[in-house]
Coordinates of C-alpha atoms (C1' of nucleotides) in Angstrom, one line a residue:
Chain Q
M1007 CA -27.3 -21.7 38.3
A1008 CA -24.6 -23.5 36.7
Y1009 CA -25.9 -23.0 32.8
V1010 CA -26.2 -19.0 32.3
D1011 CA -26.6 -18.1 29.0
R1012 CA -23.2 -16.2 27.8
G1013 CA -24.3 -14.8 24.5
F1014 CA -22.2 -16.6 22.8
N1015 CA -20.5 -19.2 21.8
S1016 CA -17.7 -21.1 19.4
G1017 CA -20.4 -20.9 16.8
G1018 CA -18.3 -20.3 13.9
G1019 CA -14.8 -19.2 12.9
R1020 CA -12.7 -22.1 12.3
A1021 CA -10.4 -19.9 10.7
A1022 CA -7.3 -22.4 9.4
P1023 CA -3.7 -21.4 12.1
A1024 CA -2.3 -19.6 9.2
N1025 CA -3.0 -16.7 9.3
S1026 CA -1.1 -13.6 9.3
E1027 CA -1.0 -13.3 13.3
F1028 CA 0.3 -16.4 13.4
P1029 CA 3.3 -16.6 9.9
R1030 CA 3.7 -19.8 8.1
V1031 CA 7.3 -20.7 10.6
G1032 CA 5.1 -23.8 9.0
I1033 CA 7.5 -27.4 10.1
Q1034 CA 10.5 -26.9 7.8
N1035 CA 13.6 -28.3 8.7
D1036 CA 15.7 -30.3 8.4
C1037 CA 14.1 -33.6 9.4
T1038 CA 11.6 -31.6 6.1
L1039 CA 11.4 -34.4 2.9
R1040 CA 10.9 -31.9 0.5
P1041 CA 7.5 -30.9 -0.2
M1042 CA 5.6 -33.4 -1.9
R1043 CA 2.1 -33.2 -4.7
H1044 CA -0.4 -36.0 -4.6
P1045 CA -3.3 -35.5 -7.0
Q1046 CA -7.0 -35.3 -5.7
H1047 CA -9.0 -38.6 -4.1
S1048 CA -5.1 -40.0 -2.8
V1049 CA -5.3 -42.1 0.4
L1050 CA -1.9 -40.2 2.9
F1051 CA -1.9 -43.0 5.2
Y1052 CA -4.4 -45.5 6.5
E1053 CA -5.8 -45.2 10.0
G1054 CA -3.9 -48.0 11.5
D1055 CA -0.6 -47.1 9.4
K1056 CA 2.5 -46.9 11.3
A1057 CA 2.3 -43.4 12.5
E1058 CA 6.3 -42.4 11.4
R1059 CA 5.7 -38.6 9.8
L1060 CA 3.1 -35.6 10.4
Y1061 CA 2.3 -34.2 7.3
E1062 CA 1.6 -30.7 7.0
L1063 CA -1.6 -29.8 4.9
D1064 CA 0.8 -26.5 2.3
E1065 CA -2.1 -26.2 0.1
G1066 CA -5.4 -27.9 -0.5
V1067 CA -7.9 -29.7 1.0
V1068 CA -7.4 -32.8 2.8
M1069 CA -10.8 -35.5 4.6
L1070 CA -9.9 -37.3 8.0
F1071 CA -12.0 -40.3 8.1
K1072 CA -13.1 -43.2 10.0
L1073 CA -14.8 -46.8 9.3
L1074 CA -17.3 -48.9 11.1
P1075 CA -16.2 -52.1 10.7
D1076 CA -19.7 -53.0 8.7
G1077 CA -18.8 -49.7 6.0
R1078 CA -20.9 -46.8 8.1
R1079 CA -18.0 -43.9 7.8
Q1080 CA -17.4 -40.6 9.4
V1081 CA -15.5 -37.7 8.3
V1082 CA -13.6 -36.2 11.3
E1083 CA -11.8 -33.5 10.2
I1084 CA -11.1 -31.3 7.3
L1085 CA -8.5 -28.9 6.6
N1086 CA -7.3 -26.1 4.8
A1087 CA -3.6 -25.1 4.2
G1088 CA -1.4 -24.6 7.0
S1089 CA -2.9 -27.4 9.1
V1090 CA -0.9 -30.4 10.7
F1091 CA -2.4 -33.5 10.9
G1092 CA -0.9 -37.4 11.1
L1093 CA 0.3 -36.1 14.7
S1094 CA -0.9 -40.1 16.6
A1095 CA -0.9 -39.5 20.6
G1096 CA -0.1 -43.7 20.1
E1097 CA 1.7 -45.7 17.3
V1098 CA -0.9 -45.3 15.0
Y1099 CA -3.0 -43.3 12.6
D1100 CA -6.3 -42.9 14.1
C1101 CA -8.0 -42.0 11.0
T1102 CA -7.0 -42.4 7.3
A1103 CA -6.1 -39.5 5.2
E1104 CA -7.5 -38.5 1.8
S1105 CA -6.9 -35.4 -0.4
L1106 CA -10.4 -33.9 -1.8
T1107 CA -8.2 -31.5 -4.3
P1108 CA -5.0 -31.9 -5.3
V1109 CA -2.5 -31.1 -2.8
K1110 CA 1.0 -30.0 -2.2
V1111 CA 1.5 -31.8 1.8
S1112 CA 5.9 -31.2 4.0
T1113 CA 6.0 -34.3 5.7
L1114 CA 8.6 -34.5 9.2
D1115 CA 9.4 -37.6 11.0
R1116 CA 8.0 -37.5 14.4
N1117 CA 11.0 -37.6 16.3
S1118 CA 12.6 -34.1 15.3
L1119 CA 9.0 -32.7 17.0
E1120 CA 10.6 -32.8 20.7
A1121 CA 14.1 -31.6 19.4
S1122 CA 12.3 -27.8 17.7
P1123 CA 10.2 -26.2 21.1
S1124 CA 9.7 -23.6 17.9
L1125 CA 7.6 -26.4 15.8
Q1126 CA 6.1 -27.9 18.6
Q1127 CA 4.3 -24.1 19.8
Y1128 CA 3.0 -24.3 16.5
V1129 CA 1.9 -27.1 15.9
T1130 CA 0.6 -27.1 19.2
R1131 CA -1.1 -24.1 18.1
C1132 CA -3.1 -26.0 15.0
L1133 CA -4.3 -28.5 17.2
L1134 CA -5.5 -26.3 19.7
T1135 CA -7.7 -25.1 16.5
Q1136 CA -8.5 -28.5 15.5
M1137 CA -9.9 -29.0 18.9
E1138 CA -11.7 -25.9 18.8
T1139 CA -13.4 -27.3 15.6
L1140 CA -13.3 -30.7 16.5
H1141 CA -16.0 -29.0 19.6
D1142 CA -18.0 -27.9 17.6
H1143 CA -18.6 -30.7 14.8
A1144 CA -19.4 -32.8 17.8
V1145 CA -22.2 -29.8 19.3
L1146 CA -23.5 -30.3 15.0
L1147 CA -23.4 -33.7 15.7
G1148 CA -25.4 -34.0 18.6
R1149 CA -27.3 -31.2 18.6
K1150 CA -28.4 -30.2 15.4
S1151 CA -31.1 -30.7 12.5
A1152 CA -30.0 -31.8 9.6
M1153 CA -30.9 -28.1 8.4
E1154 CA -28.5 -26.6 10.5
R1155 CA -26.2 -28.6 9.5
V1156 CA -26.2 -28.0 6.2
S1157 CA -26.3 -24.1 7.1
T1158 CA -23.3 -24.6 9.4
F1159 CA -21.4 -26.3 7.1
L1160 CA -22.3 -23.6 4.0
M1161 CA -21.2 -21.1 6.7
R1162 CA -17.3 -22.5 7.6
M1163 CA -16.9 -21.5 3.6
V1164 CA -16.8 -18.2 3.8
P1165 CA -13.9 -16.7 5.6
N1166 CA -14.6 -14.0 9.0
R1167 CA -18.3 -15.2 9.7
G1168 CA -20.6 -16.5 11.8
G1169 CA -18.4 -16.7 14.9
F1170 CA -17.6 -14.4 17.3
A1171 CA -15.8 -12.2 15.2
C1172 CA -18.0 -12.2 12.2
A1173 CA -17.0 -9.1 9.6
G1174 CA -21.1 -8.6 9.2
P1175 CA -22.8 -7.3 6.4
A1176 CA -21.3 -4.6 4.6
E1177 CA -22.2 -1.7 4.9
D1178 CA -22.0 -0.1 1.9
G1179 CA -24.9 -1.9 0.5
T1180 CA -23.9 -4.6 -1.3
D1181 CA -25.5 -7.3 -1.8
D1182 CA -24.3 -9.9 0.8
S1183 CA -24.4 -13.6 -1.0
R1184 CA -21.3 -14.8 -1.7
S1185 CA -20.0 -17.8 -3.8
V1186 CA -18.3 -20.9 -2.3
T1187 CA -16.3 -24.0 -3.7
L1188 CA -16.7 -27.4 -2.1
H1189 CA -15.2 -29.3 -2.9
M1190 CA -17.4 -32.2 -2.4
T1191 CA -19.4 -35.2 -2.9
R1192 CA -23.0 -35.3 -1.5
Q1193 CA -21.6 -38.2 -0.2
E1194 CA -18.4 -36.4 1.4
I1195 CA -20.7 -34.4 2.8
A1196 CA -23.2 -36.5 4.1
D1197 CA -20.4 -39.2 6.1
Y1198 CA -19.1 -35.3 7.3
L1199 CA -22.5 -34.6 8.4
G1200 CA -23.5 -38.0 10.0
L1201 CA -26.5 -37.5 7.5
T1202 CA -26.7 -39.2 4.4
I1203 CA -26.2 -38.3 0.6
E1204 CA -30.6 -38.6 0.0
T1205 CA -31.1 -36.2 3.1
V1206 CA -27.9 -34.1 1.8
S1207 CA -29.8 -34.1 -1.3
R1208 CA -32.9 -32.7 -0.1
V1209 CA -31.7 -29.9 2.5
I1210 CA -30.1 -28.3 -0.7
S1211 CA -32.7 -28.5 -2.8
E1212 CA -35.0 -27.0 0.1
M1213 CA -32.5 -24.7 0.2
K1214 CA -32.8 -23.6 -3.4
R1215 CA -36.2 -23.8 -3.4
R1216 CA -36.3 -21.2 -0.4
G1217 CA -34.6 -19.0 -2.8
L1218 CA -31.0 -19.1 -0.1
I1219 CA -28.6 -20.5 -2.3
C1220 CA -28.0 -21.2 -6.0
I1221 CA -26.6 -24.3 -7.5
E1222 CA -23.8 -23.3 -9.9
R1223 CA -22.1 -26.2 -10.0
Q1224 CA -22.2 -29.3 -8.2
D1225 CA -19.9 -28.1 -6.2
Q1226 CA -20.3 -24.5 -6.5
I1227 CA -23.1 -22.9 -4.1
R1228 CA -23.9 -18.9 -3.7
I1229 CA -25.1 -18.2 -1.3
V1230 CA -27.6 -15.1 -1.9
N1231 CA -27.8 -13.7 1.4
V1232 CA -25.1 -14.5 3.7
C1233 CA -26.3 -13.6 7.0
R1234 CA -29.9 -15.0 6.0
M1235 CA -27.7 -18.7 5.6
C1236 CA -26.0 -18.0 9.2
Q1237 CA -29.6 -17.5 10.8
M1238 CA -29.7 -21.3 9.8
T1239 CA -27.2 -22.7 11.5
G1240 CA -28.4 -23.1 15.7
I1241 CA -26.2 -20.7 16.3
H1242 CA -28.1 -17.6 16.8
Chain L
M57 CA 10.3 -43.3 20.0
A58 CA 8.2 -40.3 21.6
Y59 CA 4.5 -41.6 21.5
V60 CA 4.8 -44.9 23.0
D61 CA 1.0 -46.9 23.3
R62 CA 0.5 -47.2 26.2
G63 CA -2.8 -49.7 26.1
F64 CA -5.2 -47.7 25.4
N65 CA -7.0 -47.0 21.9
S66 CA -9.6 -45.0 19.7
G67 CA -12.0 -47.3 20.3
G68 CA -12.9 -47.7 23.9
G69 CA -10.4 -46.3 27.0
R70 CA -8.7 -42.6 26.4
A71 CA -7.4 -42.3 29.8
A72 CA -5.8 -40.2 30.7
P73 CA -2.2 -39.3 30.0
A74 CA -0.6 -39.4 32.9
N75 CA 0.0 -43.0 34.2
S76 CA 3.7 -44.6 35.0
E77 CA 5.3 -44.9 31.4
F78 CA 4.5 -40.6 32.1
P79 CA 5.3 -38.6 35.1
R80 CA 2.8 -36.5 36.4
V81 CA 5.9 -33.6 35.4
G82 CA 2.3 -32.3 35.6
I83 CA 2.2 -28.9 35.3
Q84 CA 4.1 -27.6 38.2
N85 CA 6.7 -24.8 38.1
D86 CA 6.9 -21.1 39.0
C87 CA 3.3 -19.6 37.8
T88 CA 1.4 -23.0 39.3
L89 CA -1.0 -21.3 41.3
R90 CA -1.6 -24.1 45.3
P91 CA -3.7 -26.9 43.8
M92 CA -7.1 -26.3 44.3
R93 CA -10.2 -28.5 45.5
H94 CA -13.9 -27.6 44.4
P95 CA -17.0 -30.0 44.9
Q96 CA -18.5 -32.0 43.1
H97 CA -21.1 -29.8 40.0
S98 CA -18.7 -26.6 40.2
V99 CA -18.3 -24.3 37.2
L100 CA -14.4 -23.8 37.1
F101 CA -14.9 -20.9 34.4
Y102 CA -17.6 -20.7 31.3
E103 CA -17.5 -19.9 27.5
G104 CA -17.3 -17.3 26.5
D105 CA -14.5 -16.4 29.8
K106 CA -11.4 -14.7 29.5
A107 CA -9.2 -17.4 28.6
E108 CA -5.7 -17.0 30.4
R109 CA -5.4 -19.8 32.9
L110 CA -4.8 -23.0 31.8
Y111 CA -5.8 -26.0 33.6
E112 CA -4.6 -29.8 35.2
L113 CA -6.5 -31.7 36.4
D114 CA -5.1 -34.0 39.1
E115 CA -8.1 -35.8 40.7
G116 CA -11.9 -36.0 39.4
V117 CA -13.5 -36.0 36.7
V118 CA -14.3 -32.7 34.4
M119 CA -16.6 -31.8 31.6
L120 CA -17.2 -29.9 28.9
F121 CA -20.2 -28.8 27.0
K122 CA -21.2 -26.2 24.9
L123 CA -24.4 -24.4 25.3
L124 CA -26.6 -23.6 21.8
P125 CA -29.0 -20.2 22.4
D126 CA -32.0 -22.7 23.0
G127 CA -31.3 -24.5 25.0
R128 CA -29.1 -27.3 23.6
R129 CA -26.5 -28.5 25.2
Q130 CA -22.9 -30.7 23.7
V131 CA -21.2 -32.6 26.0
V132 CA -17.8 -32.3 24.3
E133 CA -15.2 -33.4 26.5
I134 CA -15.0 -35.9 29.9
L135 CA -11.3 -35.5 30.6
N136 CA -10.1 -38.0 33.9
A137 CA -7.7 -37.4 36.0
G138 CA -3.7 -36.3 34.1
S139 CA -5.7 -34.4 31.5
V140 CA -5.4 -30.3 30.9
F141 CA -8.0 -28.1 30.1
G142 CA -8.6 -25.0 29.5
L143 CA -6.5 -24.3 26.8
S144 CA -7.6 -22.4 23.6
A145 CA -6.2 -21.5 20.3
G146 CA -8.8 -18.0 21.1
E147 CA -8.8 -15.4 23.2
V148 CA -11.4 -16.9 25.8
Y149 CA -12.4 -20.9 26.8
D150 CA -14.9 -22.2 24.0
C151 CA -16.6 -24.2 26.3
T152 CA -18.0 -24.7 29.6
A153 CA -15.9 -26.9 32.1
E154 CA -17.9 -28.3 35.1
S155 CA -16.8 -30.4 37.4
L156 CA -18.4 -33.7 37.7
T157 CA -17.1 -34.9 41.2
P158 CA -15.0 -33.6 44.0
V159 CA -12.0 -32.1 41.9
K160 CA -8.5 -30.8 42.6
V161 CA -7.2 -29.2 39.7
S162 CA -3.8 -26.6 38.9
T163 CA -4.3 -23.8 37.5
L164 CA -1.1 -22.0 35.2
D165 CA -0.7 -18.8 33.9
R166 CA -1.1 -19.5 30.1
N167 CA 2.4 -17.8 29.3
S168 CA 4.2 -19.6 30.8
L169 CA 4.1 -22.3 28.4
E170 CA 6.0 -20.3 26.6
A171 CA 8.0 -20.4 27.9
S172 CA 8.7 -24.0 29.2
P173 CA 9.4 -26.9 26.0
S174 CA 8.9 -30.3 28.4
L175 CA 5.3 -28.9 29.9
Q176 CA 4.7 -28.0 26.2
Q177 CA 5.4 -32.0 25.2
Y178 CA 3.4 -32.5 27.7
V179 CA 0.5 -30.5 27.2
T180 CA 0.9 -31.9 23.5
R181 CA 0.3 -35.1 24.2
C182 CA -3.2 -33.8 26.4
L183 CA -3.8 -32.3 23.6
L184 CA -3.4 -35.5 20.8
T185 CA -4.6 -38.4 23.7
Q186 CA -8.5 -36.1 23.9
M187 CA -8.0 -35.2 20.1
E188 CA -8.4 -39.3 19.1
T189 CA -11.2 -39.3 21.7
L190 CA -12.7 -36.3 19.8
H191 CA -12.0 -38.8 16.8
D192 CA -14.6 -41.5 18.6
H193 CA -16.8 -39.6 20.1
A194 CA -17.4 -38.2 15.9
V195 CA -18.6 -41.0 14.6
L196 CA -20.2 -42.3 17.7
L197 CA -22.5 -39.0 17.0
G198 CA -22.3 -39.2 13.9
R199 CA -23.0 -43.2 13.0
K200 CA -24.1 -45.1 16.0
S201 CA -27.3 -46.1 17.0
A202 CA -28.5 -45.5 20.7
M203 CA -27.8 -49.4 21.5
E204 CA -24.1 -48.6 20.4
R205 CA -23.8 -45.2 22.3
V206 CA -24.7 -46.3 25.2
S207 CA -22.3 -50.2 25.0
T208 CA -19.7 -47.1 24.0
F209 CA -20.4 -45.0 27.1
L210 CA -20.1 -48.5 29.6
M211 CA -16.7 -49.7 27.6
R212 CA -15.2 -46.0 28.1
M213 CA -15.6 -46.6 32.2
V214 CA -13.5 -50.1 31.5
P215 CA -9.7 -49.5 31.3
N216 CA -8.0 -51.5 29.3
R217 CA -11.0 -53.3 27.2
G218 CA -12.3 -52.4 24.0
G219 CA -9.6 -51.1 22.0
F220 CA -7.1 -52.1 20.2
A221 CA -5.0 -53.7 22.6
C222 CA -8.3 -55.0 24.7
A223 CA -6.5 -56.9 27.5
G224 CA -9.2 -59.6 26.5
P225 CA -11.8 -61.5 28.9
A226 CA -9.8 -63.1 31.8
E227 CA -8.2 -66.3 31.0
D228 CA -8.9 -68.3 34.3
G229 CA -12.1 -68.4 33.7
T230 CA -13.3 -66.0 36.2
D231 CA -16.3 -64.4 35.7
D232 CA -16.0 -61.0 32.7
S233 CA -17.8 -58.2 34.9
R234 CA -16.9 -55.3 35.8
S235 CA -18.5 -52.4 38.1
V236 CA -18.0 -49.1 36.9
T237 CA -19.0 -45.6 38.5
L238 CA -20.8 -43.3 35.9
H239 CA -20.5 -40.3 38.4
M240 CA -23.0 -38.8 36.0
T241 CA -26.9 -38.0 35.9
R242 CA -29.7 -40.1 33.1
Q243 CA -29.4 -35.8 31.7
E244 CA -25.6 -35.2 31.4
I245 CA -25.2 -39.3 29.7
A246 CA -28.0 -38.3 27.1
D247 CA -26.3 -34.2 26.3
Y248 CA -22.4 -36.3 25.8
L249 CA -24.5 -39.5 23.3
G250 CA -26.6 -36.7 21.5
L251 CA -29.5 -38.2 22.8
T252 CA -32.6 -38.0 25.1
I253 CA -32.9 -38.7 28.9
E254 CA -35.6 -41.2 28.2
T255 CA -33.9 -42.9 25.3
V256 CA -30.9 -43.1 27.6
S257 CA -33.5 -44.3 30.2
R258 CA -34.7 -47.1 27.5
V259 CA -31.7 -48.3 26.7
I260 CA -29.9 -48.8 30.3
S261 CA -33.3 -50.6 30.7
E262 CA -33.2 -52.9 27.6
M263 CA -30.0 -53.9 28.5
K264 CA -31.1 -54.8 32.1
R265 CA -33.7 -57.1 30.6
R266 CA -31.3 -58.3 27.9
G267 CA -28.9 -59.2 31.4
L268 CA -25.8 -57.8 30.1
I269 CA -25.5 -54.5 32.9
C270 CA -27.2 -55.2 36.5
I271 CA -28.1 -51.4 38.4
E272 CA -25.8 -51.4 41.7
R273 CA -27.1 -47.5 42.4
Q274 CA -28.4 -44.9 39.5
D275 CA -24.8 -43.9 39.0
Q276 CA -23.2 -47.4 39.5
I277 CA -24.2 -50.0 36.3
R278 CA -22.2 -53.6 36.5
I279 CA -21.2 -54.6 32.8
V280 CA -22.3 -58.4 33.6
N281 CA -20.1 -59.2 30.1
V282 CA -17.0 -56.6 29.4
C283 CA -16.9 -58.8 25.7
R284 CA -20.6 -59.0 25.2
M285 CA -21.0 -55.4 26.0
C286 CA -17.7 -54.1 23.7
Q287 CA -19.7 -56.5 20.9
M288 CA -22.6 -53.8 20.7
T289 CA -20.3 -50.7 20.5
G290 CA -20.0 -50.8 17.0
I291 CA -16.6 -50.6 16.6
H292 CA -16.6 -55.2 16.2
Chain G
dC826 C1' -46.0 -38.1 56.2
dG827 C1' -45.9 -35.3 52.2
dA828 C1' -42.6 -32.9 49.0
dC829 C1' -38.9 -32.9 45.3
dG830 C1' -35.8 -35.1 42.3
dG831 C1' -33.5 -38.0 38.8
dC832 C1' -35.3 -41.6 37.6
dT833 C1' -38.7 -44.3 33.9
dT834 C1' -42.5 -45.4 30.9
dG835 C1' -46.2 -44.9 27.6
dA836 C1' -48.5 -43.4 23.3
dG837 C1' -48.1 -40.6 19.5
dG838 C1' -45.2 -37.5 16.3
dC839 C1' -42.1 -36.1 13.0
dG840 C1' -37.5 -36.5 11.1
dC841 C1' -34.3 -39.1 8.4
dT842 C1' -33.2 -43.2 6.6
dT843 C1' -34.2 -47.1 3.6
dC844 C1' -35.0 -48.1 -1.1
dA845 C1' -36.3 -47.9 -5.4
dA846 C1' -36.7 -44.8 -9.9
dG847 C1' -36.0 -41.3 -12.2
dT848 C1' -33.3 -36.9 -13.8
dG849 C1' -29.4 -34.6 -15.3
dC850 C1' -24.5 -34.0 -17.7
dG851 C1' -19.6 -34.7 -19.2
dG852 C1' -17.5 -38.2 -22.3
dT853 C1' -17.2 -40.8 -25.7
dG854 C1' -17.4 -42.5 -30.2
dG855 C1' -20.2 -43.3 -34.4
Chain T
dC688 C1' -23.9 -33.3 -34.9
dC689 C1' -26.4 -36.8 -32.3
dA690 C1' -27.2 -41.1 -29.2
dC691 C1' -25.6 -43.8 -25.8
dC692 C1' -23.4 -44.9 -21.8
dG693 C1' -22.1 -43.8 -16.4
dC694 C1' -21.4 -41.6 -12.5
dA695 C1' -23.0 -38.5 -9.9
dC696 C1' -27.4 -36.2 -8.0
dT697 C1' -32.7 -36.1 -7.1
dT698 C1' -37.0 -36.5 -5.7
dG699 C1' -40.6 -40.1 -4.1
dA700 C1' -42.5 -43.6 -1.0
dA701 C1' -42.4 -46.1 3.0
dG702 C1' -40.5 -47.2 7.3
dC703 C1' -38.4 -46.6 11.9
dG704 C1' -35.7 -45.5 15.2
dC705 C1' -35.5 -41.1 18.3
dC706 C1' -37.7 -37.4 20.3
dT707 C1' -41.4 -35.1 22.4
dC708 C1' -45.2 -34.6 25.9
dA709 C1' -47.3 -37.0 29.9
dA710 C1' -47.6 -39.5 33.5
dG711 C1' -46.3 -42.6 37.1
dC712 C1' -42.5 -44.7 40.3
dC713 C1' -38.7 -43.5 43.6
dG714 C1' -35.6 -42.9 46.9
dT715 C1' -34.0 -38.9 49.9
dC716 C1' -34.8 -35.8 53.3
dG717 C1' -37.3 -32.6 55.8

DNA sequence: CGACGGCTTGAGGCGCTTCAAGTGCGGTGG
DNA sequence: CCACCGCACTTGAAGCGCCTCAAGCCGTCG
């Protein structure tokens, strides 16, 4: 029958496209503008703007979001260094892009994409990674509880854990804790996870109460036991 | 300009990339296997299978879904003719692909993608369209009510309506009704919209009660007034 | 006809949202 | 140094929307 449990799922590991196996050829070429820096909370483009340039994120974190007319917001992607964004199937951007940290971005005329097969290949790989992340996020938004959403969100911040290729806890008996920096307010997290700010806050408080996390700063959280956190994502 | 708006948008019509303006160069080449036909409810590949080939959907409808270990399912994409799928950032498929209707698909070795820039360009465009659909779907899953979700789902079945480039109702006073075929069971719809089967059923009944739709068959619904349905999607 | 599968309907409960205070912390100024 | 302010976050209480569980209905098929 159709729905065999294969015993995996793509759960966590959405490492950024930029890694050793895939060197940052990036989008440098004749049409590349000098990389630009923008402070935190800059809007790089708005949903509906004419989509003339595409962006590569060199440093920092960017979020893409969409708004409904009544003000409801959904953060649809959170992008790390190495990601390409601002490409659109239509004439205009389908999302607004805002920096969550100070960022450095390169931009490129979208026409020059056709000119360079190697660039296109790079872009395609970025898109595929983003697509898998979007698939996972659809599962989160459609099927996970608040606790599972926040756990999944926190695990997303821990590289090389929680996915197929989960490295597992270090074998040498050292503690399996890990400090992560969110770079997001509770409201931004809520809009990413499809929750309200109060629910996010309550879940984080509950995790603290249970000793799963320590709040080191508003946007910096220590996951006391990564493995235990991972158990709560709904993936295991 | 490369990416011409084909009259669909984010909102509703995510018609497949294959249309007159963009001829189906498709993925025909040396490495293409003879197009294959599969009956309804065939699994084309499972999540976790080695991702050796990519697929182009020539005819029919395919859904991609993911499962959580406890059986919760999320349908992450619904693909129409012209779509490319089965590409993966990793070594394995991140979703299961199942046909919702009888389908005809062509497959292609994934290695041959690198060999053909024109093919890669085609694939990139497909991915971009799918990405915008996924963004819209994230908004649906994260921020819309059950009624809005079902309305949005129904509007998705009506080409050229509900988006930016919405053609609007015909001016000649003809009625603005439209019959759509779902090709999906209530359970599949529920798993696509992040709801339960009962909620989907109740919403559809409520729409019928309000005279918004007529049930012509289980999986065929007449939208009595497309404009009125569109008002309920949350997009306006 | 009776069995089956998919859909509908009802009743009750739970989880998240809504609304409304309250808390804590960094920054500013007296 | 401390009072004050603003802002983001937290906490509480109440409500509602969707889920869960359980029948019941309807069309199809042997």
